[in-house]
């Protein structure tokens, strides 16, 4: 069974459908998102759910994306009710998605609630004054947040490459050669070296990825200067991965 992502439609049909369509457009399988980044590949099941969906059925999900209409008070009320799952359930990725936040007072309220329940706010069409240089927003930011998660079924690309390099093309059709003891020793050392390198890459990946996710999530609740400083820390961390 594939790990799941729930996309909640809180009286925001256009936004929820847009997010779902964009995330699934590269997959030929219904309700599936294929992640293929620099470090790993993974497949994820997406579930587009209505606001009347039972919260108990969301247990075990890896990510929850709440899509709401910032111009509809009823939509925001539904979103607030679902935000509480950020504390009640063990969900790794929390995203609160809307088109834009034009009202300053409402923006303050949304950021307050999102921060309280550990949700990252993603605006699909933020005002140009809110967009920092090289900052992701919209579907690109949603995708980046999902890619940054450690999916239980991910396959590291370094491991795949090492396996391919250890098995020559047409191996089954070749007549095996008799290796001398010296050659066997050299081959064993080379293979062990590849194994050690893969193990180190995997350990570093597992150690640094959660830190990167946490730092990027914290940025959403900071002021402009704080976000700039955090962005610099994120860049430094990326260089280590």
JSON list of C-alpha atoms in Angstrom, two decimals, residues 71-207:
[
{"chain": "A", "resi": 71, "resn": "UNK", "atom": "CA", "xyz": [-12.85, 35.04, 0.52]},
{"chain": "A", "resi": 72, "resn": "UNK", "atom": "CA", "xyz": [-15.34, 32.61, 2.05]},
{"chain": "A", "resi": 73, "resn": "UNK", "atom": "CA", "xyz": [-15.85, 32.79, 5.86]},
{"chain": "A", "resi": 74, "resn": "UNK", "atom": "CA", "xyz": [-17.47, 29.35, 5.90]},
{"chain": "A", "resi": 75, "resn": "UNK", "atom": "CA", "xyz": [-14.45, 27.88, 4.12]},
{"chain": "A", "resi": 76, "resn": "UNK", "atom": "CA", "xyz": [-12.09, 29.41, 6.69]},
{"chain": "A", "resi": 77, "resn": "UNK", "atom": "CA", "xyz": [-14.26, 28.07, 9.52]},
{"chain": "A", "resi": 78, "resn": "UNK", "atom": "CA", "xyz": [-13.98, 24.53, 8.13]},
{"chain": "A", "resi": 79, "resn": "UNK", "atom": "CA", "xyz": [-10.23, 24.95, 7.69]},
{"chain": "A", "resi": 80, "resn": "UNK", "atom": "CA", "xyz": [-9.84, 26.05, 11.32]},
{"chain": "A", "resi": 81, "resn": "UNK", "atom": "CA", "xyz": [-11.69, 22.96, 12.48]},
{"chain": "A", "resi": 82, "resn": "UNK", "atom": "CA", "xyz": [-9.32, 20.70, 10.52]},
{"chain": "A", "resi": 83, "resn": "UNK", "atom": "CA", "xyz": [-6.20, 22.58, 11.57]},
{"chain": "A", "resi": 84, "resn": "UNK", "atom": "CA", "xyz": [-6.49, 20.95, 14.99]},
{"chain": "A", "resi": 85, "resn": "UNK", "atom": "CA", "xyz": [-5.38, 17.66, 13.48]},
{"chain": "A", "resi": 86, "resn": "UNK", "atom": "CA", "xyz": [-1.90, 19.15, 13.39]},
{"chain": "A", "resi": 87, "resn": "UNK", "atom": "CA", "xyz": [-1.68, 18.55, 17.13]},
{"chain": "A", "resi": 88, "resn": "UNK", "atom": "CA", "xyz": [-4.02, 15.60, 17.48]},
{"chain": "A", "resi": 89, "resn": "UNK", "atom": "CA", "xyz": [-2.49, 13.31, 14.86]},
{"chain": "A", "resi": 90, "resn": "UNK", "atom": "CA", "xyz": [1.06, 12.30, 14.00]},
{"chain": "A", "resi": 91, "resn": "UNK", "atom": "CA", "xyz": [1.14, 13.83, 10.51]},
{"chain": "A", "resi": 92, "resn": "UNK", "atom": "CA", "xyz": [4.52, 14.77, 9.08]},
{"chain": "A", "resi": 93, "resn": "UNK", "atom": "CA", "xyz": [3.59, 17.37, 6.45]},
{"chain": "A", "resi": 94, "resn": "UNK", "atom": "CA", "xyz": [0.99, 20.09, 7.19]},
{"chain": "A", "resi": 95, "resn": "UNK", "atom": "CA", "xyz": [0.05, 22.56, 4.47]},
{"chain": "A", "resi": 96, "resn": "UNK", "atom": "CA", "xyz": [-2.64, 25.25, 4.56]},
{"chain": "A", "resi": 97, "resn": "UNK", "atom": "CA", "xyz": [-3.35, 26.30, 0.99]},
{"chain": "A", "resi": 98, "resn": "UNK", "atom": "CA", "xyz": [-5.28, 29.25, -0.41]},
{"chain": "A", "resi": 99, "resn": "UNK", "atom": "CA", "xyz": [-5.21, 31.48, -3.48]},
{"chain": "A", "resi": 100, "resn": "UNK", "atom": "CA", "xyz": [-3.93, 34.62, -1.71]},
{"chain": "A", "resi": 101, "resn": "UNK", "atom": "CA", "xyz": [-4.24, 36.63, 1.50]},
{"chain": "A", "resi": 102, "resn": "UNK", "atom": "CA", "xyz": [-5.00, 40.20, 0.49]},
{"chain": "A", "resi": 103, "resn": "UNK", "atom": "CA", "xyz": [-6.47, 41.47, 3.77]},
{"chain": "A", "resi": 104, "resn": "UNK", "atom": "CA", "xyz": [-3.82, 42.34, 6.36]},
{"chain": "A", "resi": 105, "resn": "UNK", "atom": "CA", "xyz": [-6.08, 41.59, 9.33]},
{"chain": "A", "resi": 106, "resn": "UNK", "atom": "CA", "xyz": [-7.17, 38.26, 7.90]},
{"chain": "A", "resi": 107, "resn": "UNK", "atom": "CA", "xyz": [-3.58, 37.42, 7.01]},
{"chain": "A", "resi": 108, "resn": "UNK", "atom": "CA", "xyz": [-2.58, 37.95, 10.64]},
{"chain": "A", "resi": 109, "resn": "UNK", "atom": "CA", "xyz": [-5.37, 35.65, 11.80]},
{"chain": "A", "resi": 110, "resn": "UNK", "atom": "CA", "xyz": [-4.46, 32.93, 9.31]},
{"chain": "A", "resi": 111, "resn": "UNK", "atom": "CA", "xyz": [-0.77, 33.02, 10.23]},
{"chain": "A", "resi": 112, "resn": "UNK", "atom": "CA", "xyz": [-1.65, 32.89, 13.93]},
{"chain": "A", "resi": 113, "resn": "UNK", "atom": "CA", "xyz": [-3.83, 29.79, 13.54]},
{"chain": "A", "resi": 114, "resn": "UNK", "atom": "CA", "xyz": [-1.44, 28.08, 11.15]},
{"chain": "A", "resi": 115, "resn": "UNK", "atom": "CA", "xyz": [1.52, 28.62, 13.47]},
{"chain": "A", "resi": 116, "resn": "UNK", "atom": "CA", "xyz": [-0.48, 27.41, 16.46]},
{"chain": "A", "resi": 117, "resn": "UNK", "atom": "CA", "xyz": [-1.15, 24.06, 14.80]},
{"chain": "A", "resi": 118, "resn": "UNK", "atom": "CA", "xyz": [2.18, 23.76, 12.96]},
{"chain": "A", "resi": 119, "resn": "UNK", "atom": "CA", "xyz": [0.88, 24.28, 9.42]},
{"chain": "A", "resi": 120, "resn": "UNK", "atom": "CA", "xyz": [2.82, 25.92, 6.63]},
{"chain": "A", "resi": 121, "resn": "UNK", "atom": "CA", "xyz": [0.86, 28.47, 4.61]},
{"chain": "A", "resi": 122, "resn": "UNK", "atom": "CA", "xyz": [1.11, 28.19, 0.83]},
{"chain": "A", "resi": 123, "resn": "UNK", "atom": "CA", "xyz": [-0.43, 30.87, -1.37]},
{"chain": "A", "resi": 124, "resn": "UNK", "atom": "CA", "xyz": [-1.02, 29.87, -4.98]},
{"chain": "A", "resi": 125, "resn": "UNK", "atom": "CA", "xyz": [-0.98, 33.49, -6.18]},
{"chain": "A", "resi": 126, "resn": "UNK", "atom": "CA", "xyz": [0.67, 35.67, -3.52]},
{"chain": "A", "resi": 127, "resn": "UNK", "atom": "CA", "xyz": [1.05, 39.41, -3.96]},
{"chain": "A", "resi": 128, "resn": "UNK", "atom": "CA", "xyz": [4.32, 40.33, -5.67]},
{"chain": "A", "resi": 129, "resn": "UNK", "atom": "CA", "xyz": [5.47, 42.20, -2.55]},
{"chain": "A", "resi": 130, "resn": "UNK", "atom": "CA", "xyz": [5.37, 38.96, -0.57]},
{"chain": "A", "resi": 131, "resn": "UNK", "atom": "CA", "xyz": [7.59, 36.96, -2.91]},
{"chain": "A", "resi": 132, "resn": "UNK", "atom": "CA", "xyz": [11.22, 36.81, -1.87]},
{"chain": "A", "resi": 133, "resn": "UNK", "atom": "CA", "xyz": [13.95, 36.27, -4.45]},
{"chain": "A", "resi": 134, "resn": "UNK", "atom": "CA", "xyz": [14.35, 32.54, -5.21]},
{"chain": "A", "resi": 135, "resn": "UNK", "atom": "CA", "xyz": [11.43, 31.76, -2.89]},
{"chain": "A", "resi": 136, "resn": "UNK", "atom": "CA", "xyz": [9.04, 29.03, -3.99]},
{"chain": "A", "resi": 137, "resn": "UNK", "atom": "CA", "xyz": [5.30, 29.48, -3.82]},
{"chain": "A", "resi": 138, "resn": "UNK", "atom": "CA", "xyz": [2.18, 27.89, -5.22]},
{"chain": "A", "resi": 139, "resn": "UNK", "atom": "CA", "xyz": [2.30, 24.33, -6.55]},
{"chain": "A", "resi": 140, "resn": "UNK", "atom": "CA", "xyz": [6.10, 24.48, -6.72]},
{"chain": "A", "resi": 141, "resn": "UNK", "atom": "CA", "xyz": [6.27, 25.00, -2.95]},
{"chain": "A", "resi": 142, "resn": "UNK", "atom": "CA", "xyz": [3.73, 22.24, -2.33]},
{"chain": "A", "resi": 143, "resn": "UNK", "atom": "CA", "xyz": [5.79, 19.86, -4.44]},
{"chain": "A", "resi": 144, "resn": "UNK", "atom": "CA", "xyz": [9.00, 20.88, -2.66]},
{"chain": "A", "resi": 145, "resn": "UNK", "atom": "CA", "xyz": [7.42, 20.22, 0.75]},
{"chain": "A", "resi": 146, "resn": "UNK", "atom": "CA", "xyz": [6.37, 16.73, -0.34]},
{"chain": "A", "resi": 147, "resn": "UNK", "atom": "CA", "xyz": [9.76, 16.00, -1.89]},
{"chain": "A", "resi": 148, "resn": "UNK", "atom": "CA", "xyz": [11.48, 17.04, 1.36]},
{"chain": "A", "resi": 149, "resn": "UNK", "atom": "CA", "xyz": [9.55, 14.41, 3.32]},
{"chain": "A", "resi": 150, "resn": "UNK", "atom": "CA", "xyz": [11.12, 11.02, 4.03]},
{"chain": "A", "resi": 151, "resn": "UNK", "atom": "CA", "xyz": [8.59, 8.67, 2.46]},
{"chain": "A", "resi": 152, "resn": "UNK", "atom": "CA", "xyz": [8.63, 5.14, 3.88]},
{"chain": "A", "resi": 153, "resn": "UNK", "atom": "CA", "xyz": [8.84, 3.63, 0.38]},
{"chain": "A", "resi": 154, "resn": "UNK", "atom": "CA", "xyz": [11.51, 5.92, -1.07]},
{"chain": "A", "resi": 155, "resn": "UNK", "atom": "CA", "xyz": [14.36, 4.37, -3.06]},
{"chain": "A", "resi": 156, "resn": "UNK", "atom": "CA", "xyz": [17.68, 6.19, -2.91]},
{"chain": "A", "resi": 157, "resn": "UNK", "atom": "CA", "xyz": [19.17, 6.78, -6.33]},
{"chain": "A", "resi": 158, "resn": "UNK", "atom": "CA", "xyz": [22.72, 6.19, -5.12]},
{"chain": "A", "resi": 159, "resn": "UNK", "atom": "CA", "xyz": [21.75, 2.64, -4.16]},
{"chain": "A", "resi": 160, "resn": "UNK", "atom": "CA", "xyz": [20.20, 2.04, -7.56]},
{"chain": "A", "resi": 161, "resn": "UNK", "atom": "CA", "xyz": [23.31, 3.33, -9.33]},
{"chain": "A", "resi": 162, "resn": "UNK", "atom": "CA", "xyz": [25.64, 1.17, -7.25]},
{"chain": "A", "resi": 163, "resn": "UNK", "atom": "CA", "xyz": [23.60, -1.93, -8.04]},
{"chain": "A", "resi": 164, "resn": "UNK", "atom": "CA", "xyz": [23.68, -1.19, -11.76]},
{"chain": "A", "resi": 165, "resn": "UNK", "atom": "CA", "xyz": [27.42, -0.64, -11.71]},
{"chain": "A", "resi": 166, "resn": "UNK", "atom": "CA", "xyz": [28.01, -3.95, -9.93]},
{"chain": "A", "resi": 167, "resn": "UNK", "atom": "CA", "xyz": [26.05, -5.90, -12.57]},
{"chain": "A", "resi": 168, "resn": "UNK", "atom": "CA", "xyz": [27.49, -5.41, -16.10]},
{"chain": "A", "resi": 169, "resn": "UNK", "atom": "CA", "xyz": [25.14, -5.24, -19.07]},
{"chain": "A", "resi": 170, "resn": "UNK", "atom": "CA", "xyz": [24.57, -8.66, -20.64]},
{"chain": "A", "resi": 171, "resn": "UNK", "atom": "CA", "xyz": [26.00, -10.35, -17.57]},
{"chain": "A", "resi": 172, "resn": "UNK", "atom": "CA", "xyz": [23.82, -13.45, -17.90]},
{"chain": "A", "resi": 173, "resn": "UNK", "atom": "CA", "xyz": [24.97, -14.03, -21.49]},
{"chain": "A", "resi": 174, "resn": "UNK", "atom": "CA", "xyz": [28.69, -13.86, -20.78]},
{"chain": "A", "resi": 175, "resn": "UNK", "atom": "CA", "xyz": [30.87, -16.81, -20.01]},
{"chain": "A", "resi": 176, "resn": "UNK", "atom": "CA", "xyz": [32.19, -16.37, -16.47]},
{"chain": "A", "resi": 177, "resn": "UNK", "atom": "CA", "xyz": [35.91, -15.75, -16.16]},
{"chain": "A", "resi": 178, "resn": "UNK", "atom": "CA", "xyz": [38.07, -17.46, -13.60]},
{"chain": "A", "resi": 179, "resn": "UNK", "atom": "CA", "xyz": [39.43, -14.80, -11.29]},
{"chain": "A", "resi": 180, "resn": "UNK", "atom": "CA", "xyz": [42.78, -15.08, -9.57]},
{"chain": "A", "resi": 181, "resn": "UNK", "atom": "CA", "xyz": [42.94, -14.68, -5.76]},
{"chain": "A", "resi": 182, "resn": "UNK", "atom": "CA", "xyz": [44.49, -11.23, -6.26]},
{"chain": "A", "resi": 183, "resn": "UNK", "atom": "CA", "xyz": [41.67, -10.10, -8.56]},
{"chain": "A", "resi": 184, "resn": "UNK", "atom": "CA", "xyz": [39.06, -11.46, -6.17]},
{"chain": "A", "resi": 185, "resn": "UNK", "atom": "CA", "xyz": [40.58, -9.46, -3.32]},
{"chain": "A", "resi": 186, "resn": "UNK", "atom": "CA", "xyz": [40.59, -6.27, -5.40]},
{"chain": "A", "resi": 187, "resn": "UNK", "atom": "CA", "xyz": [36.98, -6.81, -6.47]},
{"chain": "A", "resi": 188, "resn": "UNK", "atom": "CA", "xyz": [35.92, -7.41, -2.87]},
{"chain": "A", "resi": 189, "resn": "UNK", "atom": "CA", "xyz": [37.65, -4.23, -1.67]},
{"chain": "A", "resi": 190, "resn": "UNK", "atom": "CA", "xyz": [36.03, -2.20, -4.44]},
{"chain": "A", "resi": 191, "resn": "UNK", "atom": "CA", "xyz": [32.58, -3.60, -3.65]},
{"chain": "A", "resi": 192, "resn": "UNK", "atom": "CA", "xyz": [33.00, -2.94, 0.07]},
{"chain": "A", "resi": 193, "resn": "UNK", "atom": "CA", "xyz": [34.08, 0.60, -0.73]},
{"chain": "A", "resi": 194, "resn": "UNK", "atom": "CA", "xyz": [30.92, 1.17, -2.75]},
{"chain": "A", "resi": 195, "resn": "UNK", "atom": "CA", "xyz": [28.83, -0.27, 0.08]},
{"chain": "A", "resi": 196, "resn": "UNK", "atom": "CA", "xyz": [30.48, 2.03, 2.63]},
{"chain": "A", "resi": 197, "resn": "UNK", "atom": "CA", "xyz": [29.94, 5.08, 0.42]},
{"chain": "A", "resi": 198, "resn": "UNK", "atom": "CA", "xyz": [26.28, 4.21, -0.10]},
{"chain": "A", "resi": 199, "resn": "UNK", "atom": "CA", "xyz": [25.83, 3.71, 3.65]},
{"chain": "A", "resi": 200, "resn": "UNK", "atom": "CA", "xyz": [27.39, 7.11, 4.39]},
{"chain": "A", "resi": 201, "resn": "UNK", "atom": "CA", "xyz": [25.20, 8.82, 1.77]},
{"chain": "A", "resi": 202, "resn": "UNK", "atom": "CA", "xyz": [22.10, 7.18, 3.22]},
{"chain": "A", "resi": 203, "resn": "UNK", "atom": "CA", "xyz": [22.98, 8.14, 6.80]},
{"chain": "A", "resi": 204, "resn": "UNK", "atom": "CA", "xyz": [23.67, 11.75, 5.81]},
{"chain": "A", "resi": 205, "resn": "UNK", "atom": "CA", "xyz": [20.41, 11.89, 3.86]},
{"chain": "A", "resi": 206, "resn": "UNK", "atom": "CA", "xyz": [18.43, 10.59, 6.84]},
{"chain": "A", "resi": 207, "resn": "UNK", "atom": "CA", "xyz": [20.14, 13.01, 9.23]}
]
